[in-house]
Amino acid sequence: WNESRFTDERKMFDYQEETVEDMIKNNDEGLKGQFLWLPVGTGKTKIVLTYLAHLKEKKQLPKYIIYTLPPESVMSIIEEVRMFGVQVNVMIPLKNITTKRKQYDKMKVSVTKGCEPKLYHINLILHDHLRYCPVDLPKYAGDSIIIFDEVHLFLNQSIRTGMGMNLSHLARAFISFTGTPVIDNKTEKLISWLEQIVPFEVNKRNFWVAANNMIAKKITTGIKTEHEDVVAPFTEKEQRKYQKYVPPAMGGSNTNPSSRDWMKAADVCYEACDRKMVDLTKKLLKKGRGVMIVTKDTNHQN
């Protein structure tokens, strides 16, 4: 077991090293943007921090590092950044940050009220807080490298996406990364990002040529994985509720379902799934098995 684990770790290390080398090559060729498409759990944050360390060594690191991310990633990113010995600052552009400040004080990181990043820190800011900085953040972009964690959240038409695109264009350099660059069949949403990582104009006809410039990698550790679909049946009460919300084509009685009806139907499905997940988890724990449960958000996790 120890030998196989060492081999897996060696593969992962080589994988991360190759990715950093690709990023360095792009930078040396004068490309402003980096777009990483890497699977979940393969060390995207470590790769980005290693690349930043290279820029620092070569005296190419801008004054400011701005790292925008979803709220559920903040605590883990802080821990990873601190392991690299880099100072962290959290930017919170809200009127009242007392509660948040206490939370981050426990993590021993500094907090800035507003949109002003700290020099030579990794400045974290939530995706949804970017919209509070439409004037201030762009002032620093020209002296910044901006990192977009989970960049697929910047693809749909929104204030967040508009702000993200503006910052990426103004930045000295940017790094965007995700494990899911394609979120629906409208792949053209990626064009605004792809055109910044290639030296030519991107359109629907040459889209895949540009997409080829994404740093996309896969890794196989040799660990066997088995997938099994498990049905979570409704109770009679849940069955009646579900049929009330969905159309006849889905076994229901609602001939004109609204968006609210669809959400209620989904909630009923989650109730059934949650019950099944808990049941399966108990059975596995009784067998002495470890279990990792994937949830849809923090509330679901709680």
CSV table of C-alpha atoms in Angstrom, one decimal:
chain,number,residue,atom,x,y,z
A,1,TRP,CA,0.0,0.0,0.0
A,2,ASN,CA,2.8,2.4,0.9
A,3,GLU,CA,4.6,1.7,-2.4
A,4,SER,CA,1.4,2.3,-4.5
A,5,ARG,CA,0.7,5.5,-2.5
A,6,PHE,CA,4.2,6.8,-3.2
A,7,THR,CA,3.7,6.1,-6.9
A,8,ASP,CA,0.4,8.0,-7.0
A,9,GLU,CA,2.0,10.9,-5.2
A,10,ARG,CA,4.9,10.9,-7.6
A,11,LYS,CA,2.5,11.0,-10.5
A,12,MET,CA,0.6,13.9,-8.9
A,13,PHE,CA,3.9,15.8,-8.3
A,14,ASP,CA,5.0,15.3,-12.0
A,15,TYR,CA,1.5,16.4,-13.2
A,16,GLN,CA,1.7,19.6,-11.1
A,17,GLU,CA,5.3,20.3,-12.2
A,18,GLU,CA,4.4,19.9,-15.9
A,19,THR,CA,1.4,22.3,-15.5
A,20,VAL,CA,3.6,25.0,-14.0
A,21,GLU,CA,6.1,24.5,-16.8
A,22,ASP,CA,3.4,25.1,-19.3
A,23,MET,CA,2.4,28.3,-17.5
A,24,ILE,CA,6.0,29.5,-17.5
A,25,LYS,CA,6.3,28.8,-21.2
A,26,ASN,CA,3.1,30.8,-22.0
A,27,ASN,CA,4.4,33.7,-19.9
A,28,ASP,CA,7.8,33.6,-21.6
A,29,GLU,CA,6.0,33.8,-25.0
A,30,GLY,CA,4.3,37.0,-23.9
A,31,LEU,CA,0.8,35.7,-23.3
A,32,LYS,CA,-1.0,37.7,-20.7
A,33,GLY,CA,-3.6,35.2,-19.6
A,34,GLN,CA,-3.5,31.6,-18.3
A,35,PHE,CA,-6.6,29.4,-18.5
A,36,LEU,CA,-6.2,26.1,-16.5
A,37,TRP,CA,-8.7,23.3,-17.0
A,38,LEU,CA,-7.8,20.8,-14.3
A,39,PRO,CA,-9.8,18.1,-12.5
A,40,VAL,CA,-11.0,18.7,-8.9
A,41,GLY,CA,-8.4,17.6,-6.3
A,42,THR,CA,-5.3,17.9,-8.5
A,43,GLY,CA,-3.8,20.8,-6.7
A,44,LYS,CA,-4.9,23.8,-8.7
A,45,THR,CA,-4.1,26.2,-5.9
A,46,LYS,CA,-0.7,24.7,-5.3
A,47,ILE,CA,0.1,25.0,-9.0
A,48,VAL,CA,-0.9,28.7,-9.1
A,49,LEU,CA,1.1,29.5,-5.9
A,50,THR,CA,4.2,27.7,-7.4
A,51,TYR,CA,3.8,29.7,-10.6
A,52,LEU,CA,3.6,33.0,-8.5
A,53,ALA,CA,6.8,31.9,-6.7
A,54,HIS,CA,8.5,31.5,-10.0
A,55,LEU,CA,7.4,35.0,-11.1
A,56,LYS,CA,8.7,36.4,-7.8
A,57,GLU,CA,12.1,34.7,-8.3
A,58,LYS,CA,12.3,36.2,-11.9
A,59,LYS,CA,11.3,39.6,-10.5
A,60,GLN,CA,8.2,39.5,-12.8
A,61,LEU,CA,5.5,39.5,-10.0
A,62,PRO,CA,3.4,42.7,-10.0
A,63,LYS,CA,2.8,44.7,-6.8
A,64,TYR,CA,-0.6,43.3,-6.2
A,65,ILE,CA,-2.0,39.8,-6.2
A,66,ILE,CA,-5.9,39.8,-6.2
A,67,TYR,CA,-7.5,36.4,-5.8
A,68,THR,CA,-11.3,36.2,-6.3
A,69,LEU,CA,-13.1,33.1,-5.2
A,70,PRO,CA,-16.5,31.6,-4.1
A,71,PRO,CA,-17.2,31.8,-0.3
A,72,GLU,CA,-17.0,28.1,0.3
A,73,SER,CA,-13.3,28.1,-0.8
A,74,VAL,CA,-12.0,30.9,1.4
A,75,MET,CA,-10.9,28.9,4.5
A,76,SER,CA,-9.2,26.2,2.6
A,77,ILE,CA,-7.4,28.7,0.3
A,78,ILE,CA,-6.2,30.6,3.4
A,79,GLU,CA,-4.7,27.5,4.8
A,80,GLU,CA,-3.0,26.6,1.5
A,81,VAL,CA,-1.6,30.0,1.0
A,82,ARG,CA,-0.2,30.1,4.6
A,83,MET,CA,1.5,26.8,4.0
A,84,PHE,CA,3.5,28.6,1.3
A,85,GLY,CA,4.5,31.3,3.8
A,86,VAL,CA,2.7,34.0,2.0
A,87,GLN,CA,0.8,36.8,3.8
A,88,VAL,CA,-3.0,36.9,3.2
A,89,ASN,CA,-5.4,39.8,3.3
A,90,VAL,CA,-9.1,39.5,2.9
A,91,MET,CA,-10.9,42.4,1.2
A,92,ILE,CA,-14.4,43.0,2.4
A,93,PRO,CA,-16.2,46.0,0.7
A,94,LEU,CA,-19.1,46.1,3.1
A,95,LYS,CA,-20.3,48.7,5.6
A,96,ASN,CA,-20.2,46.4,8.6
A,97,ILE,CA,-17.5,43.8,8.7
A,98,THR,CA,-17.2,43.3,12.5
A,99,THR,CA,-18.5,39.7,12.4
A,100,LYS,CA,-16.4,38.8,9.5
A,101,ARG,CA,-13.3,40.4,11.0
A,102,LYS,CA,-13.6,38.2,14.1
A,103,GLN,CA,-13.9,35.1,11.9
A,104,TYR,CA,-10.7,36.0,10.0
A,105,ASP,CA,-8.8,37.1,13.2
A,106,LYS,CA,-9.0,33.5,14.3
A,107,MET,CA,-7.2,32.5,11.1
A,108,LYS,CA,-4.6,35.2,11.8
A,109,VAL,CA,-5.0,37.0,8.5
A,110,SER,CA,-5.4,40.7,7.9
A,111,VAL,CA,-8.7,42.2,6.8
A,112,THR,CA,-9.2,45.3,4.6
A,113,LYS,CA,-12.5,47.1,4.8
A,114,GLY,CA,-13.1,48.3,1.2
A,115,CYS,CA,-11.5,47.6,-2.2
A,116,GLU,CA,-7.9,48.5,-1.6
A,117,PRO,CA,-5.5,45.6,-1.9
A,118,LYS,CA,-2.4,45.3,0.2
A,119,LEU,CA,1.0,45.3,-1.3
A,120,TYR,CA,2.8,42.0,-1.6
A,121,HIS,CA,-0.1,40.1,0.0
A,122,ILE,CA,-2.4,37.6,-1.7
A,123,ASN,CA,-5.6,39.7,-1.5
A,124,LEU,CA,-8.8,37.5,-1.4
A,125,ILE,CA,-12.1,38.9,-2.4
A,126,LEU,CA,-15.4,37.0,-2.9
A,127,HIS,CA,-16.8,36.8,-6.4
A,128,ASP,CA,-20.0,38.6,-5.4
A,129,HIS,CA,-18.1,41.4,-3.7
A,130,LEU,CA,-16.4,42.5,-6.9
A,131,ARG,CA,-19.6,44.4,-7.9
A,132,TYR,CA,-19.0,46.7,-4.9
A,133,CYS,CA,-15.6,47.8,-6.4
A,134,PRO,CA,-16.4,49.0,-9.9
A,135,VAL,CA,-14.3,52.1,-9.6
A,136,ASP,CA,-11.6,51.2,-7.0
A,137,LEU,CA,-10.3,47.8,-8.1
A,138,PRO,CA,-9.7,48.7,-11.8
A,139,LYS,CA,-7.3,51.4,-10.5
A,140,TYR,CA,-5.0,48.7,-9.2
A,141,ALA,CA,-5.5,46.2,-12.1
A,142,GLY,CA,-2.6,47.5,-14.2
A,143,ASP,CA,-0.2,46.7,-11.4
A,144,SER,CA,-1.9,43.4,-10.5
A,145,ILE,CA,-2.0,39.7,-11.4
A,146,ILE,CA,-5.6,38.7,-10.9
A,147,ILE,CA,-6.6,35.1,-10.2
A,148,PHE,CA,-10.1,33.8,-11.0
A,149,ASP,CA,-10.9,30.7,-9.0
A,150,GLU,CA,-13.9,28.7,-10.4
A,151,VAL,CA,-13.9,30.9,-13.5
A,152,HIS,CA,-16.9,29.1,-14.9
A,153,LEU,CA,-18.9,31.3,-12.5
A,154,PHE,CA,-18.0,34.2,-14.8
A,155,LEU,CA,-19.6,33.0,-18.0
A,156,ASN,CA,-23.3,34.0,-17.7
A,157,GLN,CA,-24.5,37.5,-18.2
A,158,SER,CA,-24.3,39.2,-14.8
A,159,ILE,CA,-22.7,42.1,-13.0
A,160,ARG,CA,-20.1,39.6,-11.6
A,161,THR,CA,-19.1,38.5,-15.1
A,162,GLY,CA,-18.9,42.1,-16.4
A,163,MET,CA,-16.7,43.1,-13.6
A,164,GLY,CA,-14.5,40.0,-14.0
A,165,MET,CA,-14.1,40.6,-17.7
A,166,ASN,CA,-13.2,44.2,-17.1
A,167,LEU,CA,-10.6,43.3,-14.5
A,168,SER,CA,-9.0,40.6,-16.7
A,169,HIS,CA,-8.6,43.1,-19.6
A,170,LEU,CA,-7.1,45.7,-17.4
A,171,ALA,CA,-4.8,43.4,-15.4
A,172,ARG,CA,-1.1,43.1,-16.0
A,173,ALA,CA,-1.7,39.4,-16.1
A,174,PHE,CA,-4.4,37.0,-15.0
A,175,ILE,CA,-4.9,33.3,-14.2
A,176,SER,CA,-8.3,31.6,-14.5
A,177,PHE,CA,-8.9,28.1,-13.5
A,178,THR,CA,-11.8,25.6,-13.2
A,179,GLY,CA,-12.6,21.9,-13.3
A,180,THR,CA,-15.7,22.6,-15.4
A,181,PRO,CA,-15.1,25.1,-18.2
A,182,VAL,CA,-18.2,24.0,-20.1
A,183,ILE,CA,-21.4,24.5,-18.1
A,184,ASP,CA,-24.0,24.1,-20.9
A,185,ASN,CA,-24.1,23.7,-24.7
A,186,LYS,CA,-23.4,27.4,-25.3
A,187,THR,CA,-19.6,27.0,-25.5
A,188,GLU,CA,-19.3,30.4,-27.1
A,189,LYS,CA,-19.5,31.9,-23.6
A,190,LEU,CA,-15.8,31.0,-23.3
A,191,ILE,CA,-14.8,33.2,-26.2
A,192,SER,CA,-14.3,36.3,-24.1
A,193,TRP,CA,-11.8,34.4,-21.9
A,194,LEU,CA,-10.1,32.4,-24.8
A,195,GLU,CA,-9.4,35.5,-26.9
A,196,GLN,CA,-7.2,36.7,-24.0
A,197,ILE,CA,-5.0,33.6,-24.0
A,198,VAL,CA,-4.3,33.5,-27.8
A,199,PRO,CA,-2.7,36.0,-30.2
A,200,PHE,CA,-5.7,36.1,-32.6
A,201,GLU,CA,-9.3,37.1,-32.6
A,202,VAL,CA,-11.6,34.3,-31.5
A,203,ASN,CA,-15.0,33.5,-33.1
A,204,LYS,CA,-17.2,30.4,-33.5
A,205,ARG,CA,-15.3,29.1,-36.5
A,206,ASN,CA,-11.9,29.0,-34.8
A,207,PHE,CA,-13.2,28.5,-31.3
A,208,TRP,CA,-11.6,25.0,-30.8
A,209,VAL,CA,-8.2,26.2,-32.0
A,210,ALA,CA,-8.3,28.8,-29.2
A,211,ALA,CA,-9.6,26.2,-26.7
A,212,ASN,CA,-6.6,24.1,-27.5
A,213,ASN,CA,-4.5,26.8,-25.8
A,214,MET,CA,-6.1,26.1,-22.5
A,215,ILE,CA,-3.8,24.2,-20.2
A,216,ALA,CA,-5.9,21.1,-19.8
A,217,LYS,CA,-4.5,17.9,-18.1
A,218,LYS,CA,-5.8,14.7,-16.8
A,219,ILE,CA,-4.1,12.3,-14.4
A,220,THR,CA,-4.6,8.6,-13.8
A,221,THR,CA,-3.4,7.3,-10.5
A,222,GLY,CA,-4.3,3.7,-11.1
A,223,ILE,CA,-6.8,3.7,-8.3
A,224,LYS,CA,-9.9,1.6,-9.3
A,225,THR,CA,-13.2,3.5,-9.1
A,226,GLU,CA,-16.6,1.9,-9.1
A,227,HIS,CA,-19.8,3.9,-9.9
A,228,GLU,CA,-23.2,2.7,-8.8
A,229,ASP,CA,-26.5,4.5,-9.4
A,230,VAL,CA,-28.8,4.2,-6.4
A,231,VAL,CA,-32.5,5.0,-6.6
A,232,ALA,CA,-34.0,7.0,-3.7
A,233,PRO,CA,-37.7,6.2,-3.7
A,234,PHE,CA,-40.4,8.7,-2.6
A,235,THR,CA,-42.6,8.2,0.4
A,236,GLU,CA,-46.3,8.3,-0.5
A,237,LYS,CA,-46.6,11.8,0.8
A,238,GLU,CA,-43.5,12.9,-1.3
A,239,GLN,CA,-44.9,11.2,-4.4
A,240,ARG,CA,-48.2,13.3,-4.1
A,241,LYS,CA,-46.2,16.5,-3.6
A,242,TYR,CA,-44.0,15.8,-6.5
A,243,GLN,CA,-46.9,15.0,-8.9
A,244,LYS,CA,-48.5,18.3,-7.8
A,245,TYR,CA,-45.6,20.3,-9.1
A,246,VAL,CA,-44.5,18.6,-12.3
A,247,PRO,CA,-46.3,18.2,-15.7
A,248,PRO,CA,-48.1,15.1,-17.0
A,249,ALA,CA,-45.1,14.2,-19.2
A,250,MET,CA,-43.2,13.6,-15.9
A,251,GLY,CA,-46.0,11.7,-14.2
A,252,GLY,CA,-47.6,14.8,-12.6
A,253,SER,CA,-50.8,16.8,-12.8
A,254,ASN,CA,-49.5,20.3,-13.2
A,255,THR,CA,-50.3,21.4,-16.8
A,256,ASN,CA,-48.5,24.8,-16.5
A,257,PRO,CA,-45.6,24.5,-14.0
A,258,SER,CA,-43.9,27.8,-13.0
A,259,SER,CA,-40.2,28.2,-12.0
A,260,ARG,CA,-41.3,28.1,-8.4
A,261,ASP,CA,-43.0,24.7,-9.0
A,262,TRP,CA,-39.8,23.3,-10.5
A,263,MET,CA,-37.9,24.4,-7.5
A,264,LYS,CA,-40.4,22.8,-5.1
A,265,ALA,CA,-40.2,19.6,-7.1
A,266,ALA,CA,-36.5,19.6,-6.8
A,267,ASP,CA,-36.8,20.1,-3.0
A,268,VAL,CA,-38.9,17.0,-2.8
A,269,CYS,CA,-36.3,15.1,-4.7
A,270,TYR,CA,-33.6,16.3,-2.4
A,271,GLU,CA,-35.6,15.2,0.6
A,272,ALA,CA,-35.7,11.6,-0.8
A,273,CYS,CA,-32.0,11.7,-1.8
A,274,ASP,CA,-30.9,13.0,1.6
A,275,ARG,CA,-32.8,10.2,3.4
A,276,LYS,CA,-31.1,7.6,1.1
A,277,MET,CA,-27.6,9.2,1.5
A,278,VAL,CA,-27.9,9.1,5.3
A,279,ASP,CA,-29.1,5.5,5.2
A,280,LEU,CA,-26.2,4.4,3.0
A,281,THR,CA,-23.7,6.3,5.1
A,282,LYS,CA,-24.9,4.6,8.3
A,283,LYS,CA,-24.5,1.2,6.6
A,284,LEU,CA,-21.0,1.9,5.4
A,285,LEU,CA,-19.9,3.3,8.8
A,286,LYS,CA,-21.1,0.1,10.5
A,287,LYS,CA,-18.9,-1.8,8.1
A,288,GLY,CA,-15.9,0.4,9.2
A,289,ARG,CA,-15.8,2.2,5.9
A,290,GLY,CA,-14.8,5.8,5.5
A,291,VAL,CA,-17.3,8.0,3.7
A,292,MET,CA,-17.1,11.3,1.8
A,293,ILE,CA,-20.4,13.0,1.0
A,294,VAL,CA,-20.8,15.6,-1.7
A,295,THR,CA,-23.4,18.3,-1.0
A,296,LYS,CA,-24.8,21.0,-3.2
A,297,ASP,CA,-24.0,23.9,-0.9
A,298,THR,CA,-23.2,24.9,2.7
A,299,ASN,CA,-26.8,24.8,3.9
A,300,HIS,CA,-27.2,21.3,2.4
A,301,GLN,CA,-24.0,20.3,4.1
A,302,ASN,CA,-25.2,21.5,7.5
